[in-house]
Amino acid sequence: MPREPMKSKVVLLGDGGVGKTSLVRRFVVDQYSDDYITTVGTKVSKRSLNLGSPLAEVEMVLQIWDVLGQKGYSGVQETAIKGAQGVLLVYDATNDESRRALEDYWIPAVWRLAGRIPTVFAGNKSDLVPDRVWAEEYLYFLTQKYSCPGILTSAKTGDRVEMSFKALGEQILQAAGHPIRRIALVTPPQEPVDRLIRVTDKIMTDFCYHMGGVETGMPIVKRQLGLAGLDVRAPTTDAIRTLIERLAVVEQDFKGPEEVLSNRERRLEWLDGIDA
Ligand code: G3D
Ligand code: MG
């Protein structure tokens, strides 16, 4: 009798522009597009994989969380990281800063919120790398330092994309049943973040929380962000105010008038700097 597939939540993390959304697209629908569409909030997709050996095959359904990498959206990012069983840490192999950001920001965030979960490094945009030997060497350093696999990928050509998700699935399979090592860790100080980005992040996270989770809440947030004309990279006070009003209207269909009112008030206070 076929066994139930194993389900795993995995998250892709890394700075904005490194190719996370392109990797998910390539892996899930085998397509690539040159348009850069900033990921708003979080998008959840699914694909199943066959892992293990031919004699002991295991089907794993990966629930893949693609989250916006923009600095300052820590609430949205933390929600995605919590409860993840594996992480694909993505950097742009032609951009040193994006690679350093993994060690300075993303790895500490994962360890703090989810512990030492199975991890795979993806050095993406390998099609643009002028010196493959050097790129491999750096990746090797990361894999040795953190004891996890690392793969040079190209979402554009499709090279090794499948392999990197499979490696992550295998890591999760191997770790299944082992307790996750929790580490008390302090995140290094980060650059100050634009206050309006912090407020937008807080509102997005708060709305999803009150809607019972990201999967229900985030599609609504995305739509309302669009209608409010709010650019997640540079939100304005006016756009945030419009967003707050729009979310209150949506909430009327789900919540009692008092909760709608208090949610709206709280968010306006964040915007007006009373508690942000
Ligand atoms: P993100 O989700 O991490 O923010 P995206 O990144 O997937 O949106 O990709 C950001 C940009 O990098 C996009 O191009 C995308 O086409 C490009 N890109 C992603 N993966 C690769 C790759 O493997 N090779 C190359 N050459 N480009 C890639 P633009 O030009 O629109 O910014
Ligand atoms: Mg993206």
Tab-separated table of C-alpha atoms and ligand atoms in Angstrom:
chain	number	residue	atom	x	y	z
A	1	MET	CA	0.000	0.000	0.000
A	2	PRO	CA	1.456	3.416	-0.894
A	3	ARG	CA	2.478	5.404	2.107
A	4	GLU	CA	1.214	8.876	2.821
A	5	PRO	CA	3.665	11.418	1.391
A	6	MET	CA	5.802	13.225	3.901
A	7	LYS	CA	5.012	16.937	4.101
A	8	SER	CA	7.655	19.563	4.721
A	9	LYS	CA	7.579	23.299	4.996
A	10	VAL	CA	10.656	24.877	3.464
A	11	VAL	CA	11.547	28.509	3.130
A	12	LEU	CA	13.795	30.357	0.677
A	13	LEU	CA	15.776	33.167	2.230
A	14	GLY	CA	18.293	35.647	0.964
A	15	ASP	CA	18.487	39.290	-0.040
A	16	GLY	CA	16.112	40.830	-2.565
A	17	GLY	CA	17.140	40.208	-6.183
A	18	VAL	CA	19.211	37.052	-5.650
A	19	GLY	CA	16.686	34.909	-7.546
A	20	LYS	CA	14.480	33.228	-4.925
A	21	THR	CA	11.239	33.738	-6.807
A	22	SER	CA	12.903	32.651	-10.068
A	23	LEU	CA	14.185	29.449	-8.429
A	24	VAL	CA	10.721	28.568	-7.095
A	25	ARG	CA	9.185	29.275	-10.497
A	26	ARG	CA	11.755	27.118	-12.235
A	27	PHE	CA	11.295	24.304	-9.747
A	28	VAL	CA	7.503	24.392	-9.569
A	29	VAL	CA	6.454	25.257	-13.150
A	30	ASP	CA	9.774	24.935	-15.013
A	31	GLN	CA	9.622	28.470	-16.320
A	32	TYR	CA	11.806	31.523	-16.198
A	33	SER	CA	10.911	35.102	-16.814
A	34	ASP	CA	13.188	38.100	-16.965
A	35	ASP	CA	10.689	40.398	-15.314
A	36	TYR	CA	11.593	41.319	-11.843
A	37	ILE	CA	8.431	41.267	-9.830
A	38	THR	CA	9.107	42.211	-6.240
A	39	THR	CA	7.695	39.520	-4.019
A	40	VAL	CA	5.058	41.109	-1.853
A	41	GLY	CA	4.714	39.392	1.467
A	42	THR	CA	4.893	35.628	1.148
A	43	LYS	CA	3.897	33.201	-1.557
A	44	VAL	CA	3.356	29.534	-0.800
A	45	SER	CA	3.691	26.906	-3.578
A	46	LYS	CA	3.835	23.125	-3.582
A	47	ARG	CA	5.670	20.392	-5.427
A	48	SER	CA	6.330	16.794	-4.633
A	49	LEU	CA	9.654	14.992	-4.919
A	50	ASN	CA	10.698	11.371	-4.908
A	51	LEU	CA	13.552	10.847	-2.517
A	52	GLY	CA	15.488	8.030	-0.966
A	53	SER	CA	16.741	4.981	-2.803
A	54	PRO	CA	14.775	3.106	-5.507
A	55	LEU	CA	14.056	0.358	-2.987
A	56	ALA	CA	12.973	2.680	-0.257
A	57	GLU	CA	11.445	5.569	-2.090
A	58	VAL	CA	9.843	8.344	-0.121
A	59	GLU	CA	7.476	10.886	-1.569
A	60	MET	CA	7.848	14.305	-0.047
A	61	VAL	CA	5.519	17.224	-0.663
A	62	LEU	CA	7.453	20.430	-0.285
A	63	GLN	CA	5.419	23.403	0.774
A	64	ILE	CA	7.675	26.196	-0.402
A	65	TRP	CA	7.527	29.616	1.208
A	66	ASP	CA	8.947	32.434	-0.880
A	67	VAL	CA	9.220	35.544	1.213
A	68	LEU	CA	10.187	39.091	0.318
A	69	GLY	CA	13.863	39.623	1.122
A	70	GLN	CA	13.685	43.376	1.572
A	71	LYS	CA	15.346	44.495	4.814
A	72	GLY	CA	12.928	45.709	7.438
A	73	TYR	CA	10.161	43.190	6.823
A	74	SER	CA	11.246	41.127	9.795
A	75	GLY	CA	7.702	40.348	10.956
A	76	VAL	CA	6.726	38.875	7.590
A	77	GLN	CA	10.053	37.018	7.395
A	78	GLU	CA	9.840	35.644	10.917
A	79	THR	CA	6.387	34.230	10.299
A	80	ALA	CA	7.771	32.345	7.302
A	81	ILE	CA	10.804	31.037	9.175
A	82	LYS	CA	8.905	29.767	12.204
A	83	GLY	CA	7.896	26.169	11.781
A	84	ALA	CA	10.076	25.653	8.686
A	85	GLN	CA	11.690	22.218	8.470
A	86	GLY	CA	14.288	23.260	5.955
A	87	VAL	CA	15.791	26.353	4.404
A	88	LEU	CA	17.339	27.116	1.033
A	89	LEU	CA	19.749	29.982	1.631
A	90	VAL	CA	20.108	31.810	-1.662
A	91	TYR	CA	22.747	34.316	-2.668
A	92	ASP	CA	23.738	35.797	-5.985
A	93	ALA	CA	27.055	34.200	-6.930
A	94	THR	CA	28.093	37.436	-8.665
A	95	ASN	CA	27.330	39.621	-5.672
A	96	ASP	CA	29.526	39.412	-2.569
A	97	GLU	CA	27.242	41.507	-0.465
A	98	SER	CA	24.354	39.088	-0.935
A	99	ARG	CA	26.628	36.259	0.186
A	100	ARG	CA	27.793	38.093	3.293
A	101	ALA	CA	24.172	38.855	4.132
A	102	LEU	CA	23.575	35.111	4.572
A	103	GLU	CA	26.138	34.944	7.360
A	104	ASP	CA	25.356	38.328	8.893
A	105	TYR	CA	21.596	38.277	8.789
A	106	TRP	CA	19.790	35.258	7.389
A	107	ILE	CA	21.594	32.417	9.153
A	108	PRO	CA	21.322	34.056	12.601
A	109	ALA	CA	17.641	34.732	11.931
A	110	VAL	CA	17.007	31.069	11.071
A	111	TRP	CA	18.934	29.745	14.048
A	112	ARG	CA	17.163	32.112	16.398
A	113	LEU	CA	13.660	31.365	15.130
A	114	ALA	CA	13.778	27.752	13.984
A	115	GLY	CA	17.046	26.316	15.350
A	116	ARG	CA	19.604	24.462	13.224
A	117	ILE	CA	17.181	23.086	10.685
A	118	PRO	CA	18.328	21.290	7.523
A	119	THR	CA	19.939	23.816	5.223
A	120	VAL	CA	21.224	23.979	1.652
A	121	PHE	CA	23.132	26.885	0.124
A	122	ALA	CA	22.298	27.943	-3.415
A	123	GLY	CA	24.784	30.218	-5.172
A	124	ASN	CA	22.417	31.401	-7.904
A	125	LYS	CA	22.983	33.096	-11.294
A	126	SER	CA	25.796	30.659	-12.074
A	127	ASP	CA	25.235	31.496	-15.761
A	128	LEU	CA	26.688	34.953	-15.037
A	129	VAL	CA	29.694	33.814	-13.007
A	130	PRO	CA	32.934	34.725	-14.798
A	131	ASP	CA	35.144	32.439	-12.699
A	132	ARG	CA	33.447	29.205	-11.826
A	133	VAL	CA	36.397	27.845	-9.866
A	134	TRP	CA	36.352	30.745	-7.452
A	135	ALA	CA	32.569	30.545	-7.110
A	136	GLU	CA	32.842	26.830	-6.286
A	137	GLU	CA	35.584	27.529	-3.763
A	138	TYR	CA	33.544	30.042	-1.885
A	139	LEU	CA	30.578	27.733	-1.816
A	140	TYR	CA	32.831	24.972	-0.544
A	141	PHE	CA	33.935	27.215	2.306
A	142	LEU	CA	30.295	27.783	3.289
A	143	THR	CA	29.447	24.088	3.129
A	144	GLN	CA	32.407	23.217	5.359
A	145	LYS	CA	31.739	25.996	7.814
A	146	TYR	CA	28.058	25.105	8.245
A	147	SER	CA	28.209	21.374	7.425
A	148	CYS	CA	25.531	21.439	4.774
A	149	PRO	CA	25.406	21.041	0.999
A	150	GLY	CA	25.928	23.930	-1.372
A	151	ILE	CA	25.083	24.043	-5.065
A	152	LEU	CA	25.668	26.594	-7.813
A	153	THR	CA	22.329	27.087	-9.552
A	154	SER	CA	20.893	29.027	-12.437
A	155	ALA	CA	17.189	29.720	-12.380
A	156	LYS	CA	17.665	31.144	-15.871
A	157	THR	CA	19.044	28.021	-17.545
A	158	GLY	CA	17.555	25.645	-14.987
A	159	ASP	CA	20.979	24.236	-14.166
A	160	ARG	CA	20.951	22.306	-10.852
A	161	VAL	CA	17.747	23.870	-9.587
A	162	GLU	CA	16.065	20.502	-9.206
A	163	MET	CA	19.219	19.181	-7.560
A	164	SER	CA	19.238	21.897	-4.915
A	165	PHE	CA	15.630	21.281	-3.847
A	166	LYS	CA	16.303	17.550	-3.860
A	167	ALA	CA	19.358	18.060	-1.657
A	168	LEU	CA	17.177	19.965	0.766
A	169	GLY	CA	14.559	17.215	0.730
A	170	GLU	CA	17.267	14.638	1.434
A	171	GLN	CA	18.582	16.712	4.349
A	172	ILE	CA	15.095	16.891	5.822
A	173	LEU	CA	14.619	13.165	5.339
A	174	GLN	CA	17.893	12.420	7.098
A	175	ALA	CA	17.054	14.752	9.950
A	176	ALA	CA	13.532	13.388	10.405
A	177	GLY	CA	13.228	12.023	13.877
A	178	HIS	CA	16.263	13.899	15.140
A	179	PRO	CA	15.542	16.759	17.487
A	180	ILE	CA	16.405	20.179	16.109
A	181	ARG	CA	19.255	21.763	17.983
A	182	ARG	CA	18.069	25.051	19.432
A	183	ILE	CA	20.613	27.767	19.807
A	184	ALA	CA	20.344	30.923	21.837
A	185	LEU	CA	21.738	33.489	19.501
A	186	VAL	CA	21.805	37.209	19.294
A	187	THR	CA	21.344	38.698	15.853
A	188	PRO	CA	24.126	41.180	15.064
A	189	PRO	CA	22.993	44.794	14.995
A	190	GLN	CA	21.335	45.664	11.709
A	191	GLU	CA	21.251	48.924	9.849
A	192	PRO	CA	18.354	51.115	10.916
A	193	VAL	CA	15.299	50.489	8.800
A	194	ASP	CA	12.958	53.059	7.330
A	195	ARG	CA	10.166	53.644	9.848
A	196	LEU	CA	7.410	53.361	7.238
A	197	ILE	CA	8.735	49.966	6.141
A	198	ARG	CA	8.634	48.813	9.748
A	199	VAL	CA	5.059	50.050	10.083
A	200	THR	CA	4.011	48.313	6.848
A	201	ASP	CA	5.645	45.100	8.057
A	202	LYS	CA	3.821	45.344	11.378
A	203	ILE	CA	0.459	45.904	9.707
A	204	MET	CA	0.941	43.008	7.261
A	205	THR	CA	1.967	40.655	10.075
A	206	ASP	CA	-0.835	41.842	12.345
A	207	PHE	CA	-3.508	41.428	9.660
A	208	CYS	CA	-2.349	37.879	8.821
A	209	TYR	CA	-2.285	36.995	12.501
A	210	HIS	CA	-5.881	38.180	12.943
A	211	MET	CA	-6.961	36.306	9.803
A	212	GLY	CA	-5.641	33.052	11.249
A	213	GLY	CA	-2.420	32.804	9.261
A	214	VAL	CA	-0.316	33.786	6.301
A	215	GLU	CA	-2.011	31.510	3.819
A	216	THR	CA	-5.382	33.162	4.363
A	217	GLY	CA	-4.162	36.642	5.166
A	218	MET	CA	-1.326	37.296	2.723
A	219	PRO	CA	-3.290	37.022	-0.546
A	220	ILE	CA	-5.710	39.623	0.843
A	221	VAL	CA	-2.865	41.866	2.005
A	222	LYS	CA	-1.226	41.640	-1.422
A	223	ARG	CA	-4.400	42.635	-3.219
A	224	GLN	CA	-5.058	45.523	-0.851
A	225	LEU	CA	-1.441	46.737	-1.069
A	226	GLY	CA	-1.873	46.880	-4.839
A	227	LEU	CA	-5.179	48.717	-4.618
A	228	ALA	CA	-3.714	51.160	-2.105
A	229	GLY	CA	-0.821	51.829	-4.512
A	230	LEU	CA	1.698	50.909	-1.827
A	231	ASP	CA	5.204	50.029	-3.024
A	232	VAL	CA	6.772	47.700	-0.427
A	233	ARG	CA	10.205	49.106	-1.207
A	234	ALA	CA	9.161	52.691	-0.477
A	235	PRO	CA	5.846	52.965	1.319
A	236	THR	CA	4.370	56.440	1.842
A	237	THR	CA	2.249	57.641	4.757
A	238	ASP	CA	-0.746	58.191	2.495
A	239	ALA	CA	-0.544	54.723	0.966
A	240	ILE	CA	-0.291	53.130	4.406
A	241	ARG	CA	-3.298	55.099	5.610
A	242	THR	CA	-5.284	53.892	2.591
A	243	LEU	CA	-4.132	50.330	3.299
A	244	ILE	CA	-5.313	50.541	6.914
A	245	GLU	CA	-8.768	51.752	5.796
A	246	ARG	CA	-9.001	49.039	3.140
A	247	LEU	CA	-8.029	46.281	5.541
A	248	ALA	CA	-10.670	47.534	7.971
A	249	VAL	CA	-13.300	47.241	5.223
A	250	VAL	CA	-12.185	43.672	4.458
A	251	GLU	CA	-12.271	42.770	8.140
A	252	GLN	CA	-15.912	43.799	8.395
A	253	ASP	CA	-16.758	40.578	6.571
A	254	PHE	CA	-14.945	38.447	9.116
A	255	LYS	CA	-14.921	40.233	12.461
A	256	GLY	CA	-17.218	42.012	14.847
A	257	PRO	CA	-17.364	45.821	14.697
A	258	GLU	CA	-15.391	46.263	17.913
A	259	GLU	CA	-12.455	44.173	16.734
A	260	VAL	CA	-12.446	45.931	13.352
A	261	LEU	CA	-12.331	49.262	15.122
A	262	SER	CA	-9.596	48.329	17.549
A	263	ASN	CA	-7.448	46.809	14.799
A	264	ARG	CA	-7.806	49.987	12.758
A	265	GLU	CA	-6.989	52.225	15.729
A	266	ARG	CA	-3.923	50.208	16.646
A	267	ARG	CA	-2.556	50.326	13.119
A	268	LEU	CA	-3.181	54.074	12.846
A	269	GLU	CA	-1.248	54.551	16.086
A	270	TRP	CA	1.703	52.670	14.600
A	271	LEU	CA	1.527	54.913	11.550
A	272	ASP	CA	1.304	58.080	13.578
A	273	GLY	CA	4.354	57.020	15.528
A	274	ILE	CA	2.662	56.546	18.860
A	275	ASP	CA	3.971	53.012	19.136
A	276	ALA	CA	6.291	51.931	16.353
B	1	G3D	P1	14.220	37.511	-5.521
B	1	G3D	O1	12.923	36.777	-5.498
B	1	G3D	O2	15.286	36.866	-4.711
B	1	G3D	O3	14.052	38.964	-5.131
B	1	G3D	P2	14.018	37.262	-8.410
B	1	G3D	O4	14.777	37.517	-7.027
B	1	G3D	O5	13.730	35.841	-8.602
B	1	G3D	O6	12.851	38.187	-8.508
B	1	G3D	O7	15.146	37.675	-9.461
B	1	G3D	C1	15.785	38.958	-9.463
B	1	G3D	C2	16.435	39.228	-10.813
B	1	G3D	O8	17.458	38.279	-11.051
B	1	G3D	C3	15.494	39.114	-12.013
B	1	G3D	O9	16.008	39.909	-13.084
B	1	G3D	C4	15.688	37.697	-12.443
B	1	G3D	O10	15.315	37.494	-13.787
B	1	G3D	C5	17.190	37.558	-12.254
B	1	G3D	N1	17.625	36.175	-12.065
B	1	G3D	C6	17.142	35.284	-11.173
B	1	G3D	N2	17.790	34.117	-11.265
B	1	G3D	C7	18.726	34.278	-12.241
B	1	G3D	C8	19.722	33.407	-12.824
B	1	G3D	O11	19.895	32.252	-12.455
B	1	G3D	N3	20.496	33.945	-13.821
B	1	G3D	C9	20.348	35.229	-14.262
B	1	G3D	N4	21.150	35.635	-15.232
B	1	G3D	N5	19.419	36.065	-13.732
B	1	G3D	C10	18.621	35.581	-12.748
B	1	G3D	P3	15.820	41.467	-13.358
B	1	G3D	O12	16.762	41.737	-14.473
B	1	G3D	O13	14.406	41.652	-13.768
B	1	G3D	O14	16.176	42.178	-12.092
B	2	MG	MG	11.084	37.394	-4.792
